mmCIF file of C-alpha atoms in Angstrom:
data_model
loop_
_atom_site.group_PDB
_atom_site.id
_atom_site.type_symbol
_atom_site.label_atom_id
_atom_site.label_comp_id
_atom_site.label_asym_id
_atom_site.label_seq_id
_atom_site.Cartn_x
_atom_site.Cartn_y
_atom_site.Cartn_z
ATOM 1 C CA MET A 1 118.514 123.990 129.712
ATOM 2 C CA SER A 2 114.996 123.402 128.888
ATOM 3 C CA PRO A 3 114.531 119.236 128.675
ATOM 4 C CA ARG A 4 113.837 117.860 126.220
ATOM 5 C CA ARG A 5 110.531 116.767 124.062
ATOM 6 C CA SER A 6 109.298 114.360 122.334
ATOM 7 C CA PRO A 7 108.723 114.781 119.443
ATOM 8 C CA PRO A 8 104.501 113.898 118.764
ATOM 9 C CA ARG A 9 102.568 110.685 117.990
ATOM 10 C CA LEU A 10 100.962 109.949 114.941
ATOM 11 C CA GLU A 11 97.830 108.870 115.532
ATOM 12 C CA ARG A 12 96.975 105.993 113.078
ATOM 13 C CA PRO A 13 93.879 105.796 111.200
ATOM 14 C CA SER A 14 91.467 103.494 113.148
ATOM 15 C CA ALA A 15 90.884 100.388 111.097
ATOM 16 C CA ARG A 16 86.789 100.553 110.377
ATOM 17 C CA ARG A 17 84.876 97.540 110.134
ATOM 18 C CA TYR A 18 82.071 97.314 107.903
ATOM 19 C CA PRO A 19 78.558 95.419 108.422
ATOM 20 C CA LYS A 20 78.771 92.317 106.438
ATOM 21 C CA LYS A 21 76.886 91.469 103.744
ATOM 22 C CA ARG A 22 72.936 89.937 103.662
ATOM 23 C CA ILE A 23 73.184 87.088 100.782
ATOM 24 C CA LEU A 24 69.768 85.502 99.348
ATOM 25 C CA VAL A 25 70.602 81.251 98.388
ATOM 26 C CA ILE A 26 67.851 80.578 96.371
ATOM 27 C CA CYS A 27 67.670 76.528 95.779
ATOM 28 C CA GLU A 28 65.900 74.335 93.283
ATOM 29 C CA GLY A 29 66.581 71.670 95.266
ATOM 30 C CA VAL A 30 65.047 71.220 98.988
ATOM 31 C CA VAL A 31 67.442 69.015 100.040
ATOM 32 C CA THR A 32 70.931 68.381 99.248
ATOM 33 C CA GLU A 33 72.376 72.050 97.940
ATOM 34 C CA VAL A 34 69.632 73.821 101.468
ATOM 35 C CA GLN A 35 72.147 71.351 103.709
ATOM 36 C CA TYR A 36 75.153 72.422 101.725
ATOM 37 C CA PHE A 37 75.020 75.830 102.305
ATOM 38 C CA ASN A 38 74.527 76.005 105.138
ATOM 39 C CA GLY A 39 76.889 73.942 105.950
ATOM 40 C CA VAL A 40 79.678 76.288 104.181
ATOM 41 C CA LYS A 41 77.921 79.028 106.194
ATOM 42 C CA ASP A 42 78.368 77.414 109.139
ATOM 43 C CA HIS A 43 81.871 76.933 108.420
ATOM 44 C CA PHE A 44 82.898 80.668 108.124
ATOM 45 C CA LYS A 45 80.155 81.409 110.527
ATOM 46 C CA ALA A 46 78.409 83.490 108.285
ATOM 47 C CA VAL A 47 75.782 84.748 109.894
ATOM 48 C CA PRO A 48 74.344 87.120 107.060
ATOM 49 C CA VAL A 49 73.638 84.338 104.418
ATOM 50 C CA ASP A 50 70.310 83.121 104.473
ATOM 51 C CA VAL A 51 69.268 79.322 102.770
ATOM 52 C CA GLY A 52 66.433 79.523 101.035
ATOM 53 C CA ARG A 53 64.314 76.990 99.534
ATOM 54 C CA CYS A 54 61.936 77.112 96.532
ATOM 55 C CA ASP A 55 58.773 75.060 96.533
ATOM 56 C CA VAL A 56 56.519 75.801 93.990
ATOM 57 C CA ASP A 57 53.523 74.409 94.413
ATOM 58 C CA GLY A 58 52.237 73.026 90.566
ATOM 59 C CA CYS A 59 54.475 73.844 87.740
ATOM 60 C CA GLY A 60 57.876 71.736 89.420
ATOM 61 C CA LYS A 61 61.258 73.101 90.776
ATOM 62 C CA ASP A 62 62.414 74.924 87.827
ATOM 63 C CA PRO A 63 65.542 77.201 86.849
ATOM 64 C CA LEU A 64 62.187 79.984 85.734
ATOM 65 C CA SER A 65 60.692 79.759 88.555
ATOM 66 C CA VAL A 66 63.249 79.750 90.940
ATOM 67 C CA VAL A 67 64.235 82.664 89.564
ATOM 68 C CA LYS A 68 61.279 84.417 90.504
ATOM 69 C CA GLU A 69 61.523 83.278 93.272
ATOM 70 C CA ALA A 70 64.694 84.757 94.267
ATOM 71 C CA VAL A 71 63.639 87.732 93.160
ATOM 72 C CA ARG A 72 60.310 88.026 94.776
ATOM 73 C CA ARG A 73 62.359 87.256 98.286
ATOM 74 C CA ARG A 74 65.093 89.668 97.806
ATOM 75 C CA ASP A 75 61.519 92.334 97.032
ATOM 76 C CA LYS A 76 59.927 90.762 99.908
ATOM 77 C CA ALA A 77 62.735 91.781 102.390
ATOM 78 C CA ARG A 78 63.840 95.808 100.111
ATOM 79 C CA GLY A 79 59.684 96.552 101.554
ATOM 80 C CA ASP A 80 60.143 95.501 105.140
ATOM 81 C CA ALA A 81 62.823 97.086 104.874
ATOM 82 C CA ARG A 82 61.608 100.092 103.909
ATOM 83 C CA LEU A 83 58.963 99.787 105.844
ATOM 84 C CA HIS A 84 60.748 99.555 109.495
ATOM 85 C CA ARG A 85 62.911 101.788 107.978
ATOM 86 C CA ASP A 86 66.206 99.082 108.319
ATOM 87 C CA ALA A 87 68.363 98.730 105.641
ATOM 88 C CA PHE A 88 69.984 95.769 107.175
ATOM 89 C CA LEU A 89 66.888 93.808 106.686
ATOM 90 C CA ALA A 90 67.170 94.196 103.037
ATOM 91 C CA TYR A 91 69.784 91.565 100.670
ATOM 92 C CA ASP A 92 73.581 92.428 99.263
ATOM 93 C CA GLU A 93 73.429 89.907 96.735
ATOM 94 C CA THR A 94 70.477 86.977 96.161
ATOM 95 C CA TRP A 95 71.413 83.503 94.012
ATOM 96 C CA ALA A 96 69.718 80.975 92.461
ATOM 97 C CA VAL A 97 70.661 78.116 92.084
ATOM 98 C CA VAL A 98 70.244 75.297 89.363
ATOM 99 C CA ASP A 99 70.086 72.278 87.673
ATOM 100 C CA VAL A 100 70.269 71.485 83.850
ATOM 101 C CA ASP A 101 68.623 68.180 84.154
ATOM 102 C CA ASP A 102 66.161 68.557 81.086
ATOM 103 C CA HIS A 103 64.508 72.318 81.759
ATOM 104 C CA ALA A 104 63.157 73.837 79.003
ATOM 105 C CA SER A 105 62.549 77.028 81.329
ATOM 106 C CA LEU A 106 66.774 77.243 82.005
ATOM 107 C CA SER A 107 67.247 79.814 78.879
ATOM 108 C CA GLU A 108 64.484 81.626 80.060
ATOM 109 C CA ALA A 109 65.151 81.677 83.644
ATOM 110 C CA ILE A 110 68.755 83.119 82.562
ATOM 111 C CA ARG A 111 67.682 85.902 81.081
ATOM 112 C CA ALA A 112 65.364 86.906 83.470
ATOM 113 C CA ALA A 113 68.460 86.237 85.902
ATOM 114 C CA HIS A 114 70.142 88.991 83.591
ATOM 115 C CA ALA A 115 67.581 91.280 83.828
ATOM 116 C CA ASN A 116 66.576 91.239 88.091
ATOM 117 C CA GLY A 117 70.213 91.194 88.558
ATOM 118 C CA VAL A 118 70.088 87.508 89.957
ATOM 119 C CA LYS A 119 73.194 85.767 89.969
ATOM 120 C CA LEU A 120 72.554 82.302 89.021
ATOM 121 C CA LEU A 121 74.530 79.929 89.226
ATOM 122 C CA ILE A 122 73.664 76.300 86.904
ATOM 123 C CA SER A 123 75.167 73.382 87.356
ATOM 124 C CA ARG A 124 75.728 70.625 84.503
ATOM 125 C CA PRO A 125 74.966 67.852 84.678
ATOM 126 C CA CYS A 126 73.553 68.546 88.673
ATOM 127 C CA PHE A 127 75.210 70.047 91.723
ATOM 128 C CA GLU A 128 76.066 67.279 93.003
ATOM 129 C CA ILE A 129 78.767 67.436 90.863
ATOM 130 C CA TRP A 130 79.981 70.338 92.846
ATOM 131 C CA LEU A 131 80.623 67.621 95.745
ATOM 132 C CA LEU A 132 81.858 65.111 94.378
ATOM 133 C CA TRP A 133 84.845 67.624 93.165
ATOM 134 C CA HIS A 134 85.576 67.651 97.178
ATOM 135 C CA PHE A 135 87.079 64.391 96.849
ATOM 136 C CA GLN A 136 88.660 63.853 93.378
ATOM 137 C CA ASP A 137 89.151 64.540 89.241
ATOM 138 C CA CYS A 138 86.206 64.486 87.275
ATOM 139 C CA LEU A 139 86.960 66.078 83.134
ATOM 140 C CA ALA A 140 85.135 63.366 81.577
ATOM 141 C CA ALA A 141 80.789 64.174 80.538
ATOM 142 C CA LEU A 142 78.485 62.837 82.875
ATOM 143 C CA THR A 143 74.493 61.650 83.591
ATOM 144 C CA THR A 144 73.159 62.750 87.315
ATOM 145 C CA ARG A 145 73.028 58.559 87.656
ATOM 146 C CA ASP A 146 76.769 58.930 86.757
ATOM 147 C CA VAL A 147 77.637 61.462 88.916
ATOM 148 C CA GLN A 148 75.192 60.276 92.244
ATOM 149 C CA ARG A 149 76.994 56.931 92.014
ATOM 150 C CA LYS A 150 80.384 57.906 92.226
ATOM 151 C CA LEU A 151 79.442 60.476 95.068
ATOM 152 C CA ALA A 152 77.216 57.319 96.867
ATOM 153 C CA ALA A 153 80.686 55.432 96.407
ATOM 154 C CA ARG A 154 82.622 58.486 98.747
ATOM 155 C CA LEU A 155 79.732 58.792 100.461
ATOM 156 C CA PRO A 156 78.147 55.877 101.935
ATOM 157 C CA ASN A 157 74.580 55.136 102.632
ATOM 158 C CA TYR A 158 74.556 58.670 100.403
ATOM 159 C CA ASP A 159 70.691 59.417 100.219
ATOM 160 C CA LYS A 160 70.986 62.987 99.255
ATOM 161 C CA HIS A 161 70.825 64.047 103.005
ATOM 162 C CA LEU A 162 75.490 65.340 103.737
ATOM 163 C CA PRO A 163 77.086 63.419 105.596
ATOM 164 C CA ALA A 164 78.142 66.419 109.376
ATOM 165 C CA ALA A 165 81.849 65.346 108.757
ATOM 166 C CA PHE A 166 81.313 66.439 104.466
ATOM 167 C CA PRO A 167 84.555 68.054 103.463
ATOM 168 C CA TYR A 168 83.032 71.937 103.868
ATOM 169 C CA HIS A 169 87.307 72.247 103.749
ATOM 170 C CA ASP A 170 88.031 71.142 100.135
ATOM 171 C CA HIS A 171 85.453 74.063 98.817
ATOM 172 C CA LEU A 172 89.165 75.598 97.114
ATOM 173 C CA ARG A 173 90.089 72.007 95.655
ATOM 174 C CA ALA A 174 87.000 71.077 94.322
ATOM 175 C CA GLU A 175 87.686 75.171 92.964
ATOM 176 C CA ARG A 176 90.619 73.921 91.208
ATOM 177 C CA ARG A 177 88.386 70.638 89.253
ATOM 178 C CA ALA A 178 85.439 73.072 88.371
ATOM 179 C CA GLN A 179 87.796 75.684 86.735
ATOM 180 C CA LEU A 180 89.704 72.304 85.341
ATOM 181 C CA ALA A 181 86.876 70.506 83.454
ATOM 182 C CA ASP A 182 85.729 74.489 82.549
ATOM 183 C CA PRO A 183 88.488 77.395 82.471
ATOM 184 C CA ASP A 184 84.655 79.129 81.143
ATOM 185 C CA HIS A 185 82.588 78.917 83.449
ATOM 186 C CA MET A 186 83.608 82.033 85.648
ATOM 187 C CA THR A 187 80.175 84.399 85.973
ATOM 188 C CA PRO A 188 76.797 83.418 86.480
ATOM 189 C CA ASN A 189 74.311 83.398 84.145
ATOM 190 C CA ARG A 190 76.169 81.920 81.728
ATOM 191 C CA LYS A 191 75.296 77.703 80.839
ATOM 192 C CA GLY A 192 79.010 75.645 80.991
ATOM 193 C CA ARG A 193 79.960 72.281 79.073
ATOM 194 C CA ASN A 194 79.549 68.582 81.010
ATOM 195 C CA PRO A 195 80.462 68.859 83.502
ATOM 196 C CA SER A 196 80.237 72.342 85.269
ATOM 197 C CA THR A 197 79.358 74.368 87.747
ATOM 198 C CA ASN A 198 80.752 78.028 88.661
ATOM 199 C CA VAL A 199 79.099 77.075 92.482
ATOM 200 C CA TRP A 200 81.794 77.580 94.194
ATOM 201 C CA LEU A 201 81.273 81.444 93.633
ATOM 202 C CA LEU A 202 79.020 81.650 95.468
ATOM 203 C CA VAL A 203 81.634 79.592 98.389
ATOM 204 C CA THR A 204 83.856 82.471 97.925
ATOM 205 C CA GLY A 205 80.415 85.124 98.375
ATOM 206 C CA ILE A 206 79.912 83.282 101.554
ATOM 207 C CA ALA A 207 83.421 82.507 102.879
ATOM 208 C CA GLN A 208 83.738 87.227 102.584
ATOM 209 C CA SER A 209 80.277 87.746 104.537
ATOM 210 C CA GLY A 210 82.221 85.168 106.822
ATOM 211 C CA LYS A 211 84.922 87.220 107.067
ATOM 212 C CA GLY A 212 82.913 90.824 107.452
ATOM 213 C CA GLY A 213 84.575 93.897 106.036
ATOM 214 C CA ILE A 214 87.602 95.982 107.732
ATOM 215 C CA ARG A 215 88.751 99.086 106.348
ATOM 216 C CA GLN A 216 91.440 101.530 106.998
#
């Protein structure tokens, strides 16, 4: 009698890991926003995220200038990628982060972002409303000064610089509060009501970049 043979073992296709996305972030502010997104980047270990700042001499830091800087940096990276024949030098996503304030160029910035493939995130009245939502509910309309005062009560000695112990892990709580305050503010390139922000879209993007891509 011939020995019994074991049925052939079926090999499962192994998971394939794809490179993480490279994300460019250009902020209107040069301190708080940059610190926050670098903190988020570190929280998620999202190495490919490049958080930049926008310093435009002679014309301030209006939303249109932020969008133009984002386009310039993105296009330069694309040129470098072609020159060095290295696709990983280019950015997969380009984001710009601005406040509403009283900027006259906001509508033009929205049009420019849409035309150039930049994801423009808008906070009203200011970026700090997103930070405040890490700590508490807030649905009533506020001025920038109101938001900063409330945030300072949560962060002693707050002077635009975020403490190392800022609760980045509460971003999902902040996201729920943002969606509750303005359920329609769910996409880039759109101005919401007061208060509102869609910064959580970028936080989600950074989190996904940090995990990398795994496909079967």
